Amino acid sequence: MTADIITLESDTQRLHVSPVMGGSVTAWDWKAGEQWAPVFRPWDGISGDRYTLACFPLVPWSNRITQGGFEYEGAFYPIHANRTEEHYPIHGNGWLQSWQVAERADNRIKLALDSRGFDRSDFYYRSTETFLLLTDGLQIDLTVTNMGQKTLPFGLGLHPYFVRNKRTRLMFKAEGVWLSGADPIPTEYTTNFPSTWDYNTLSPLDGPLIDNCFTGWNGKAVIDYPDRGISATMIMPDCNGYTLFYRPPGLDFFCLEPITHPIDAFHMPNQPGLAYLSHGDSLALRAKFLIGPSVST
């Protein structure tokens, strides 16, 4: 698999982005001392599976939609499954399309996507994704503008894969979580976290699979790497309370996704977190990934 890779680099960080592979990050490394080390899990440079990338955009909605689509204002809008391993369509379709470079500078690159009916979708939209190297980390801005004539519900998200090992610790404030059955679709809401699911204090990433939406998130999460002497703080300034946490057992990564709506919000009462965009209306998401000293050393 080949991909066009654009690199932004400073004294302390380097970012690799592939417009053609869904506007995705293929690697983001931080220089601690004399050594470069990954913060996002790096792409292997071979696989065409977008799930092997370091981070990709979720647009014009995030996570899964059930029932083959959704109904809005009396009309049904079909959404087709878009990943062989998944029963439900997942993560919108921006991550499956090729983006274009709209602007570029030494510390900044802006990508753009004009999507019209991709995979028979009724979503016509324009999306931009801007990567900015900060002195202390990385900022990603994702936007979507409805270019169709129909008002539709939209959502956004980012899907970063953070590296982890036995010493890695995570903390994010949350009030509750949507539990699920055999698949990741929510079936029950609870404020009583299952064992090892409460990350309101700095905690290890051991335990069984988590692939669930947490609520009451305050828009801040800390990933601590005491063995490397650094921490990564993810901040979503305009967070409305949702984050998707994916903790696969026994692997060297986990995902904590800044998102605007919960899993299958299209079929929840009042469609929480979704934004109803008319022609020309926009929705934006900003996430910052800030590097500082370890919080436990």
PDB file of C-alpha atoms in Angstrom:
ATOM      1  CA  MET A   1       0.000   0.000   0.000  1.00  0.00           C
ATOM      2  CA  THR A   2       1.380   3.406  -0.948  1.00  0.00           C
ATOM      3  CA  ALA A   3       0.144   6.743   0.304  1.00  0.00           C
ATOM      4  CA  ASP A   4       1.163  10.353  -0.117  1.00  0.00           C
ATOM      5  CA  ILE A   5       2.635  11.412   3.217  1.00  0.00           C
ATOM      6  CA  ILE A   6       3.001  15.053   4.195  1.00  0.00           C
ATOM      7  CA  THR A   7       5.285  15.797   7.131  1.00  0.00           C
ATOM      8  CA  LEU A   8       5.172  18.723   9.544  1.00  0.00           C
ATOM      9  CA  GLU A   9       8.103  18.868  11.951  1.00  0.00           C
ATOM     10  CA  SER A  10       9.437  21.069  14.725  1.00  0.00           C
ATOM     11  CA  ASP A  11      12.204  20.642  17.273  1.00  0.00           C
ATOM     12  CA  THR A  12       9.926  18.579  19.510  1.00  0.00           C
ATOM     13  CA  GLN A  13       7.375  16.848  17.287  1.00  0.00           C
ATOM     14  CA  ARG A  14       6.717  15.462  13.847  1.00  0.00           C
ATOM     15  CA  LEU A  15       3.406  14.738  12.233  1.00  0.00           C
ATOM     16  CA  HIS A  16       2.757  12.577   9.174  1.00  0.00           C
ATOM     17  CA  VAL A  17      -0.551  13.051   7.350  1.00  0.00           C
ATOM     18  CA  SER A  18      -2.007  11.194   4.359  1.00  0.00           C
ATOM     19  CA  PRO A  19      -4.705  13.158   2.498  1.00  0.00           C
ATOM     20  CA  VAL A  20      -5.467  10.256   0.167  1.00  0.00           C
ATOM     21  CA  MET A  21      -6.036   7.794   3.034  1.00  0.00           C
ATOM     22  CA  GLY A  22      -9.063   9.523   4.477  1.00  0.00           C
ATOM     23  CA  GLY A  23      -7.318  12.698   5.623  1.00  0.00           C
ATOM     24  CA  SER A  24      -5.659  10.580   8.298  1.00  0.00           C
ATOM     25  CA  VAL A  25      -2.644  10.888  10.559  1.00  0.00           C
ATOM     26  CA  THR A  26      -0.185   8.072   9.880  1.00  0.00           C
ATOM     27  CA  ALA A  27       2.137   8.981  12.774  1.00  0.00           C
ATOM     28  CA  TRP A  28       2.591  11.597  15.476  1.00  0.00           C
ATOM     29  CA  ASP A  29       5.850  11.451  17.424  1.00  0.00           C
ATOM     30  CA  TRP A  30       7.244  13.512  20.285  1.00  0.00           C
ATOM     31  CA  LYS A  31      10.910  14.039  21.045  1.00  0.00           C
ATOM     32  CA  ALA A  32      11.701  13.363  24.677  1.00  0.00           C
ATOM     33  CA  GLY A  33      15.397  14.051  25.213  1.00  0.00           C
ATOM     34  CA  GLU A  34      17.213  12.761  22.143  1.00  0.00           C
ATOM     35  CA  GLN A  35      14.698  10.081  21.215  1.00  0.00           C
ATOM     36  CA  TRP A  36      11.585  10.239  19.046  1.00  0.00           C
ATOM     37  CA  ALA A  37       8.708   8.226  20.466  1.00  0.00           C
ATOM     38  CA  PRO A  38       5.139   7.765  19.225  1.00  0.00           C
ATOM     39  CA  VAL A  39       2.139   9.287  21.000  1.00  0.00           C
ATOM     40  CA  PHE A  40      -0.324   8.001  18.417  1.00  0.00           C
ATOM     41  CA  ARG A  41       0.215   4.396  17.341  1.00  0.00           C
ATOM     42  CA  PRO A  42       2.004   4.646  13.956  1.00  0.00           C
ATOM     43  CA  TRP A  43       0.724   3.112  10.724  1.00  0.00           C
ATOM     44  CA  ASP A  44       2.849   0.219   9.466  1.00  0.00           C
ATOM     45  CA  GLY A  45       3.196   1.790   6.009  1.00  0.00           C
ATOM     46  CA  ILE A  46       1.723  -1.284   4.333  1.00  0.00           C
ATOM     47  CA  SER A  47      -1.848  -2.017   5.365  1.00  0.00           C
ATOM     48  CA  GLY A  48      -4.738  -0.462   3.460  1.00  0.00           C
ATOM     49  CA  ASP A  49      -7.031  -0.920   6.463  1.00  0.00           C
ATOM     50  CA  ARG A  50      -7.811   2.544   7.829  1.00  0.00           C
ATOM     51  CA  TYR A  51      -8.081   1.011  11.301  1.00  0.00           C
ATOM     52  CA  THR A  52      -4.295   0.598  11.262  1.00  0.00           C
ATOM     53  CA  LEU A  53      -3.751   4.364  10.986  1.00  0.00           C
ATOM     54  CA  ALA A  54      -2.819   6.703  13.838  1.00  0.00           C
ATOM     55  CA  CYS A  55      -5.914   8.935  13.765  1.00  0.00           C
ATOM     56  CA  PHE A  56      -8.715   9.594  11.291  1.00  0.00           C
ATOM     57  CA  PRO A  57     -11.682  11.995  11.050  1.00  0.00           C
ATOM     58  CA  LEU A  58     -15.271  10.956  11.767  1.00  0.00           C
ATOM     59  CA  VAL A  59     -17.624  12.858   9.451  1.00  0.00           C
ATOM     60  CA  PRO A  60     -20.555  13.424   8.840  1.00  0.00           C
ATOM     61  CA  TRP A  61     -21.290  11.312  11.947  1.00  0.00           C
ATOM     62  CA  SER A  62     -19.395   9.052  14.348  1.00  0.00           C
ATOM     63  CA  ASN A  63     -19.566   5.437  15.434  1.00  0.00           C
ATOM     64  CA  ARG A  64     -22.416   3.079  14.481  1.00  0.00           C
ATOM     65  CA  ILE A  65     -25.936   3.509  13.065  1.00  0.00           C
ATOM     66  CA  THR A  66     -28.423   0.642  13.349  1.00  0.00           C
ATOM     67  CA  GLN A  67     -31.587  -0.249  11.380  1.00  0.00           C
ATOM     68  CA  GLY A  68     -29.971   0.333   8.010  1.00  0.00           C
ATOM     69  CA  GLY A  69     -30.244   4.095   8.300  1.00  0.00           C
ATOM     70  CA  PHE A  70     -32.402   6.638  10.075  1.00  0.00           C
ATOM     71  CA  GLU A  71     -35.648   8.547   9.792  1.00  0.00           C
ATOM     72  CA  TYR A  72     -35.814  12.313   9.884  1.00  0.00           C
ATOM     73  CA  GLU A  73     -38.874  14.511   9.325  1.00  0.00           C
ATOM     74  CA  GLY A  74     -40.876  11.653   7.869  1.00  0.00           C
ATOM     75  CA  ALA A  75     -38.253  10.441   5.374  1.00  0.00           C
ATOM     76  CA  PHE A  76     -35.975   7.408   5.678  1.00  0.00           C
ATOM     77  CA  TYR A  77     -32.303   7.842   4.826  1.00  0.00           C
ATOM     78  CA  PRO A  78     -30.463   4.556   4.186  1.00  0.00           C
ATOM     79  CA  ILE A  79     -26.881   4.160   5.388  1.00  0.00           C
ATOM     80  CA  HIS A  80     -24.937   1.230   4.009  1.00  0.00           C
ATOM     81  CA  ALA A  81     -22.473  -0.938   5.916  1.00  0.00           C
ATOM     82  CA  ASN A  82     -18.989   0.310   5.065  1.00  0.00           C
ATOM     83  CA  ARG A  83     -16.561  -2.093   6.716  1.00  0.00           C
ATOM     84  CA  THR A  84     -16.365  -5.857   6.192  1.00  0.00           C
ATOM     85  CA  GLU A  85     -15.748  -6.596   9.870  1.00  0.00           C
ATOM     86  CA  GLU A  86     -18.718  -4.496  11.007  1.00  0.00           C
ATOM     87  CA  HIS A  87     -22.414  -5.366  10.900  1.00  0.00           C
ATOM     88  CA  TYR A  88     -23.378  -1.678  11.073  1.00  0.00           C
ATOM     89  CA  PRO A  89     -22.186   1.327   9.093  1.00  0.00           C
ATOM     90  CA  ILE A  90     -19.554   3.097  11.154  1.00  0.00           C
ATOM     91  CA  HIS A  91     -17.775   6.461  11.475  1.00  0.00           C
ATOM     92  CA  GLY A  92     -19.404   8.260   8.539  1.00  0.00           C
ATOM     93  CA  ASN A  93     -17.612   8.160   5.211  1.00  0.00           C
ATOM     94  CA  GLY A  94     -14.985  10.897   5.239  1.00  0.00           C
ATOM     95  CA  TRP A  95     -12.346   8.439   6.455  1.00  0.00           C
ATOM     96  CA  LEU A  96     -12.942   6.318   3.331  1.00  0.00           C
ATOM     97  CA  GLN A  97     -12.412   9.121   0.808  1.00  0.00           C
ATOM     98  CA  SER A  98      -9.436  10.997  -0.564  1.00  0.00           C
ATOM     99  CA  TRP A  99      -8.940  14.551   0.716  1.00  0.00           C
ATOM    100  CA  GLN A 100      -7.180  17.472  -0.965  1.00  0.00           C
ATOM    101  CA  VAL A 101      -4.562  19.867   0.379  1.00  0.00           C
ATOM    102  CA  ALA A 102      -6.236  23.268   0.684  1.00  0.00           C
ATOM    103  CA  GLU A 103      -3.513  25.221   2.532  1.00  0.00           C
ATOM    104  CA  ARG A 104      -0.018  24.480   3.745  1.00  0.00           C
ATOM    105  CA  ALA A 105       2.602  26.217   5.893  1.00  0.00           C
ATOM    106  CA  ASP A 106       5.622  25.101   7.917  1.00  0.00           C
ATOM    107  CA  ASN A 107       3.549  24.293  11.013  1.00  0.00           C
ATOM    108  CA  ARG A 108       0.070  23.903   9.536  1.00  0.00           C
ATOM    109  CA  ILE A 109      -1.805  21.967   6.884  1.00  0.00           C
ATOM    110  CA  LYS A 110      -5.471  22.243   5.943  1.00  0.00           C
ATOM    111  CA  LEU A 111      -7.224  19.430   4.088  1.00  0.00           C
ATOM    112  CA  ALA A 112     -10.603  19.607   2.383  1.00  0.00           C
ATOM    113  CA  LEU A 113     -13.157  17.077   1.196  1.00  0.00           C
ATOM    114  CA  ASP A 114     -16.197  17.653  -1.029  1.00  0.00           C
ATOM    115  CA  SER A 115     -18.432  14.618  -0.605  1.00  0.00           C
ATOM    116  CA  ARG A 116     -21.481  14.199  -2.822  1.00  0.00           C
ATOM    117  CA  GLY A 117     -23.442  10.993  -2.480  1.00  0.00           C
ATOM    118  CA  PHE A 118     -20.472   8.791  -1.575  1.00  0.00           C
ATOM    119  CA  ASP A 119     -21.607   5.146  -1.395  1.00  0.00           C
ATOM    120  CA  ARG A 120     -25.155   6.252  -2.280  1.00  0.00           C
ATOM    121  CA  SER A 121     -25.311   8.483   0.784  1.00  0.00           C
ATOM    122  CA  ASP A 122     -27.810  11.348   1.060  1.00  0.00           C
ATOM    123  CA  PHE A 123     -25.164  13.433   2.826  1.00  0.00           C
ATOM    124  CA  TYR A 124     -23.721  16.138   0.583  1.00  0.00           C
ATOM    125  CA  TYR A 125     -21.146  18.070   2.541  1.00  0.00           C
ATOM    126  CA  ARG A 126     -17.827  19.872   2.609  1.00  0.00           C
ATOM    127  CA  SER A 127     -15.402  19.065   5.385  1.00  0.00           C
ATOM    128  CA  THR A 128     -12.107  20.632   6.379  1.00  0.00           C
ATOM    129  CA  GLU A 129      -9.458  19.261   8.691  1.00  0.00           C
ATOM    130  CA  THR A 130      -6.657  21.504   9.928  1.00  0.00           C
ATOM    131  CA  PHE A 131      -3.541  20.259  11.703  1.00  0.00           C
ATOM    132  CA  LEU A 132      -1.525  22.848  13.636  1.00  0.00           C
ATOM    133  CA  LEU A 133       1.740  22.219  15.457  1.00  0.00           C
ATOM    134  CA  LEU A 134       1.686  24.081  18.776  1.00  0.00           C
ATOM    135  CA  THR A 135       4.736  24.701  20.928  1.00  0.00           C
ATOM    136  CA  ASP A 136       3.435  22.089  23.377  1.00  0.00           C
ATOM    137  CA  GLY A 137       1.493  19.726  21.150  1.00  0.00           C
ATOM    138  CA  LEU A 138      -0.949  19.299  18.299  1.00  0.00           C
ATOM    139  CA  GLN A 139      -4.274  20.918  17.495  1.00  0.00           C
ATOM    140  CA  ILE A 140      -6.798  19.371  15.093  1.00  0.00           C
ATOM    141  CA  ASP A 141      -9.827  21.290  13.842  1.00  0.00           C
ATOM    142  CA  LEU A 142     -12.558  19.417  11.986  1.00  0.00           C
ATOM    143  CA  THR A 143     -15.545  21.089  10.330  1.00  0.00           C
ATOM    144  CA  VAL A 144     -18.511  19.991   8.243  1.00  0.00           C
ATOM    145  CA  THR A 145     -20.852  22.151   6.153  1.00  0.00           C
ATOM    146  CA  ASN A 146     -24.109  20.816   4.750  1.00  0.00           C
ATOM    147  CA  MET A 147     -24.023  21.392   0.988  1.00  0.00           C
ATOM    148  CA  GLY A 148     -27.264  19.504   0.341  1.00  0.00           C
ATOM    149  CA  GLN A 149     -30.685  21.058   0.037  1.00  0.00           C
ATOM    150  CA  LYS A 150     -32.199  18.990   2.861  1.00  0.00           C
ATOM    151  CA  THR A 151     -31.730  19.649   6.553  1.00  0.00           C
ATOM    152  CA  LEU A 152     -30.112  16.573   8.111  1.00  0.00           C
ATOM    153  CA  PRO A 153     -28.581  15.554  11.460  1.00  0.00           C
ATOM    154  CA  PHE A 154     -24.781  15.700  11.477  1.00  0.00           C
ATOM    155  CA  GLY A 155     -22.034  14.770  13.915  1.00  0.00           C
ATOM    156  CA  LEU A 156     -18.245  14.841  14.148  1.00  0.00           C
ATOM    157  CA  GLY A 157     -15.420  13.069  15.882  1.00  0.00           C
ATOM    158  CA  LEU A 158     -11.750  12.107  15.814  1.00  0.00           C
ATOM    159  CA  HIS A 159     -10.384   8.588  16.229  1.00  0.00           C
ATOM    160  CA  PRO A 160      -6.887   8.758  17.787  1.00  0.00           C
ATOM    161  CA  TYR A 161      -5.057   5.540  18.653  1.00  0.00           C
ATOM    162  CA  PHE A 162      -2.862   6.215  21.695  1.00  0.00           C
ATOM    163  CA  VAL A 163       0.115   3.984  22.438  1.00  0.00           C
ATOM    164  CA  ARG A 164       0.093   2.167  25.769  1.00  0.00           C
ATOM    165  CA  ASN A 165       2.056  -0.322  27.867  1.00  0.00           C
ATOM    166  CA  LYS A 166       1.750  -1.788  31.350  1.00  0.00           C
ATOM    167  CA  ARG A 167       2.817   1.462  32.997  1.00  0.00           C
ATOM    168  CA  THR A 168       0.500   3.761  31.023  1.00  0.00           C
ATOM    169  CA  ARG A 169      -2.234   5.420  33.066  1.00  0.00           C
ATOM    170  CA  LEU A 170      -5.413   7.227  31.991  1.00  0.00           C
ATOM    171  CA  MET A 171      -7.776   9.692  33.661  1.00  0.00           C
ATOM    172  CA  PHE A 172     -10.952  11.310  32.358  1.00  0.00           C
ATOM    173  CA  LYS A 173     -13.965  12.568  34.266  1.00  0.00           C
ATOM    174  CA  ALA A 174     -17.285  10.908  33.472  1.00  0.00           C
ATOM    175  CA  GLU A 175     -20.665  10.559  35.172  1.00  0.00           C
ATOM    176  CA  GLY A 176     -21.948   7.421  33.488  1.00  0.00           C
ATOM    177  CA  VAL A 177     -21.669   4.996  30.605  1.00  0.00           C
ATOM    178  CA  TRP A 178     -23.898   3.298  28.054  1.00  0.00           C
ATOM    179  CA  LEU A 179     -23.648  -0.472  28.468  1.00  0.00           C
ATOM    180  CA  SER A 180     -24.205  -2.839  25.552  1.00  0.00           C
ATOM    181  CA  GLY A 181     -24.972  -6.460  24.813  1.00  0.00           C
ATOM    182  CA  ALA A 182     -23.137  -8.780  22.441  1.00  0.00           C
ATOM    183  CA  ASP A 183     -22.478  -5.920  20.033  1.00  0.00           C
ATOM    184  CA  PRO A 184     -21.446  -2.343  20.888  1.00  0.00           C
ATOM    185  CA  ILE A 185     -24.939  -0.859  20.495  1.00  0.00           C
ATOM    186  CA  PRO A 186     -26.168   0.771  23.744  1.00  0.00           C
ATOM    187  CA  THR A 187     -28.825  -1.106  25.688  1.00  0.00           C
ATOM    188  CA  GLU A 188     -28.686   0.401  29.177  1.00  0.00           C
ATOM    189  CA  TYR A 189     -27.367   3.545  30.838  1.00  0.00           C
ATOM    190  CA  THR A 190     -25.735   3.421  34.256  1.00  0.00           C
ATOM    191  CA  THR A 191     -23.830   5.671  36.651  1.00  0.00           C
ATOM    192  CA  ASN A 192     -22.436   2.601  38.431  1.00  0.00           C
ATOM    193  CA  PHE A 193     -19.269   1.807  36.545  1.00  0.00           C
ATOM    194  CA  PRO A 194     -18.366  -1.871  36.115  1.00  0.00           C
ATOM    195  CA  SER A 195     -15.121  -2.980  37.728  1.00  0.00           C
ATOM    196  CA  THR A 196     -12.048  -1.319  36.110  1.00  0.00           C
ATOM    197  CA  TRP A 197     -14.269   1.056  34.072  1.00  0.00           C
ATOM    198  CA  ASP A 198     -14.011   4.103  36.357  1.00  0.00           C
ATOM    199  CA  TYR A 199     -11.336   6.508  35.115  1.00  0.00           C
ATOM    200  CA  ASN A 200     -12.231   9.487  37.279  1.00  0.00           C
ATOM    201  CA  THR A 201      -8.827   8.950  38.865  1.00  0.00           C
ATOM    202  CA  LEU A 202      -5.561   7.985  37.203  1.00  0.00           C
ATOM    203  CA  SER A 203      -5.891   4.262  36.478  1.00  0.00           C
ATOM    204  CA  PRO A 204      -4.175   1.471  34.518  1.00  0.00           C
ATOM    205  CA  LEU A 205      -5.481   0.272  31.161  1.00  0.00           C
ATOM    206  CA  ASP A 206      -5.721  -3.395  32.123  1.00  0.00           C
ATOM    207  CA  GLY A 207      -9.017  -5.221  32.004  1.00  0.00           C
ATOM    208  CA  PRO A 208     -11.631  -6.627  29.636  1.00  0.00           C
ATOM    209  CA  LEU A 209     -12.862  -5.007  26.452  1.00  0.00           C
ATOM    210  CA  ILE A 210     -14.472  -1.577  26.673  1.00  0.00           C
ATOM    211  CA  ASP A 211     -16.090  -0.207  23.509  1.00  0.00           C
ATOM    212  CA  ASN A 212     -18.622   2.171  25.008  1.00  0.00           C
ATOM    213  CA  CYS A 213     -19.757   5.772  25.126  1.00  0.00           C
ATOM    214  CA  PHE A 214     -19.153   7.601  28.402  1.00  0.00           C
ATOM    215  CA  THR A 215     -21.270  10.615  29.347  1.00  0.00           C
ATOM    216  CA  GLY A 216     -20.689  13.658  31.491  1.00  0.00           C
ATOM    217  CA  TRP A 217     -17.167  14.013  30.131  1.00  0.00           C
ATOM    218  CA  ASN A 218     -15.731  17.443  30.877  1.00  0.00           C
ATOM    219  CA  GLY A 219     -13.581  17.576  27.741  1.00  0.00           C
ATOM    220  CA  LYS A 220     -10.248  16.742  29.339  1.00  0.00           C
ATOM    221  CA  ALA A 221      -8.294  13.492  29.527  1.00  0.00           C
ATOM    222  CA  VAL A 222      -4.769  12.771  30.759  1.00  0.00           C
ATOM    223  CA  ILE A 223      -2.660   9.886  29.453  1.00  0.00           C
ATOM    224  CA  ASP A 224       0.414   9.413  31.608  1.00  0.00           C
ATOM    225  CA  TYR A 225       3.604   7.725  30.400  1.00  0.00           C
ATOM    226  CA  PRO A 226       5.802   7.572  33.528  1.00  0.00           C
ATOM    227  CA  ASP A 227       8.359   5.337  31.817  1.00  0.00           C
ATOM    228  CA  ARG A 228       8.940   8.103  29.257  1.00  0.00           C
ATOM    229  CA  GLY A 229       8.581  11.004  31.688  1.00  0.00           C
ATOM    230  CA  ILE A 230       5.755  12.636  29.728  1.00  0.00           C
ATOM    231  CA  SER A 231       1.994  12.928  29.714  1.00  0.00           C
ATOM    232  CA  ALA A 232      -0.473  13.733  26.922  1.00  0.00           C
ATOM    233  CA  THR A 233      -3.529  15.826  27.761  1.00  0.00           C
ATOM    234  CA  MET A 234      -6.406  15.705  25.299  1.00  0.00           C
ATOM    235  CA  ILE A 235      -8.717  18.713  25.447  1.00  0.00           C
ATOM    236  CA  MET A 236     -12.000  19.242  23.596  1.00  0.00           C
ATOM    237  CA  PRO A 237     -12.943  22.853  24.468  1.00  0.00           C
ATOM    238  CA  ASP A 238     -16.568  22.706  23.265  1.00  0.00           C
ATOM    239  CA  CYS A 239     -17.259  19.215  24.567  1.00  0.00           C
ATOM    240  CA  ASN A 240     -20.942  18.431  25.115  1.00  0.00           C
ATOM    241  CA  GLY A 241     -20.302  15.478  27.397  1.00  0.00           C
ATOM    242  CA  TYR A 242     -19.585  12.463  25.177  1.00  0.00           C
ATOM    243  CA  THR A 243     -16.463  10.407  24.591  1.00  0.00           C
ATOM    244  CA  LEU A 244     -16.030   6.939  23.125  1.00  0.00           C
ATOM    245  CA  PHE A 245     -13.548   4.741  24.967  1.00  0.00           C
ATOM    246  CA  TYR A 246     -12.080   1.655  23.273  1.00  0.00           C
ATOM    247  CA  ARG A 247      -9.876  -0.533  25.473  1.00  0.00           C
ATOM    248  CA  PRO A 248      -8.942  -3.769  23.678  1.00  0.00           C
ATOM    249  CA  PRO A 249      -7.337  -6.290  26.039  1.00  0.00           C
ATOM    250  CA  GLY A 250      -3.750  -7.302  25.440  1.00  0.00           C
ATOM    251  CA  LEU A 251      -2.938  -4.778  22.702  1.00  0.00           C
ATOM    252  CA  ASP A 252      -0.455  -1.902  22.672  1.00  0.00           C
ATOM    253  CA  PHE A 253      -2.977   0.864  22.001  1.00  0.00           C
ATOM    254  CA  PHE A 254      -6.324   2.251  23.128  1.00  0.00           C
ATOM    255  CA  CYS A 255      -8.696   4.880  21.747  1.00  0.00           C
ATOM    256  CA  LEU A 256     -10.357   7.810  23.482  1.00  0.00           C
ATOM    257  CA  GLU A 257     -12.404   9.692  20.923  1.00  0.00           C
ATOM    258  CA  PRO A 258     -13.562  13.309  21.123  1.00  0.00           C
ATOM    259  CA  ILE A 259     -17.062  13.107  19.613  1.00  0.00           C
ATOM    260  CA  THR A 260     -20.218  15.216  19.447  1.00  0.00           C
ATOM    261  CA  HIS A 261     -22.830  12.480  19.943  1.00  0.00           C
ATOM    262  CA  PRO A 262     -23.204   8.984  21.459  1.00  0.00           C
ATOM    263  CA  ILE A 263     -23.334   5.652  19.612  1.00  0.00           C
ATOM    264  CA  ASP A 264     -26.488   5.290  17.491  1.00  0.00           C
ATOM    265  CA  ALA A 265     -27.758   8.727  18.535  1.00  0.00           C
ATOM    266  CA  PHE A 266     -29.898   8.677  15.387  1.00  0.00           C
ATOM    267  CA  HIS A 267     -32.184   6.152  17.137  1.00  0.00           C
ATOM    268  CA  MET A 268     -32.108   7.586  20.648  1.00  0.00           C
ATOM    269  CA  PRO A 269     -34.889   9.809  22.006  1.00  0.00           C
ATOM    270  CA  ASN A 270     -34.273  13.425  20.917  1.00  0.00           C
ATOM    271  CA  GLN A 271     -31.158  12.310  18.985  1.00  0.00           C
ATOM    272  CA  PRO A 272     -28.704  13.613  21.619  1.00  0.00           C
ATOM    273  CA  GLY A 273     -25.672  15.535  20.414  1.00  0.00           C
ATOM    274  CA  LEU A 274     -26.635  15.613  16.737  1.00  0.00           C
ATOM    275  CA  ALA A 275     -26.659  18.982  14.970  1.00  0.00           C
ATOM    276  CA  TYR A 276     -29.445  19.724  12.481  1.00  0.00           C
ATOM    277  CA  LEU A 277     -27.754  21.531   9.632  1.00  0.00           C
ATOM    278  CA  SER A 278     -29.616  23.249   6.825  1.00  0.00           C
ATOM    279  CA  HIS A 279     -27.940  24.107   3.524  1.00  0.00           C
ATOM    280  CA  GLY A 280     -24.801  26.146   4.281  1.00  0.00           C
ATOM    281  CA  ASP A 281     -24.855  25.501   8.047  1.00  0.00           C
ATOM    282  CA  SER A 282     -21.681  24.208   9.704  1.00  0.00           C
ATOM    283  CA  LEU A 283     -20.528  22.251  12.734  1.00  0.00           C
ATOM    284  CA  ALA A 284     -16.995  22.361  14.167  1.00  0.00           C
ATOM    285  CA  LEU A 285     -14.883  20.291  16.541  1.00  0.00           C
ATOM    286  CA  ARG A 286     -11.519  21.239  18.023  1.00  0.00           C
ATOM    287  CA  ALA A 287      -9.198  18.895  19.887  1.00  0.00           C
ATOM    288  CA  LYS A 288      -5.802  19.635  21.399  1.00  0.00           C
ATOM    289  CA  PHE A 289      -3.204  17.042  22.356  1.00  0.00           C
ATOM    290  CA  LEU A 290      -0.766  18.724  24.729  1.00  0.00           C
ATOM    291  CA  ILE A 291       2.489  17.178  25.934  1.00  0.00           C
ATOM    292  CA  GLY A 292       3.878  17.880  29.395  1.00  0.00           C
ATOM    293  CA  PRO A 293       5.827  16.135  32.146  1.00  0.00           C
ATOM    294  CA  SER A 294       4.559  12.885  33.608  1.00  0.00           C
ATOM    295  CA  VAL A 295       2.003  13.506  36.367  1.00  0.00           C
ATOM    296  CA  SER A 296       3.159  10.530  38.440  1.00  0.00           C
ATOM    297  CA  THR A 297       6.947  10.861  38.428  1.00  0.00           C
TER     298      THR A 297
END
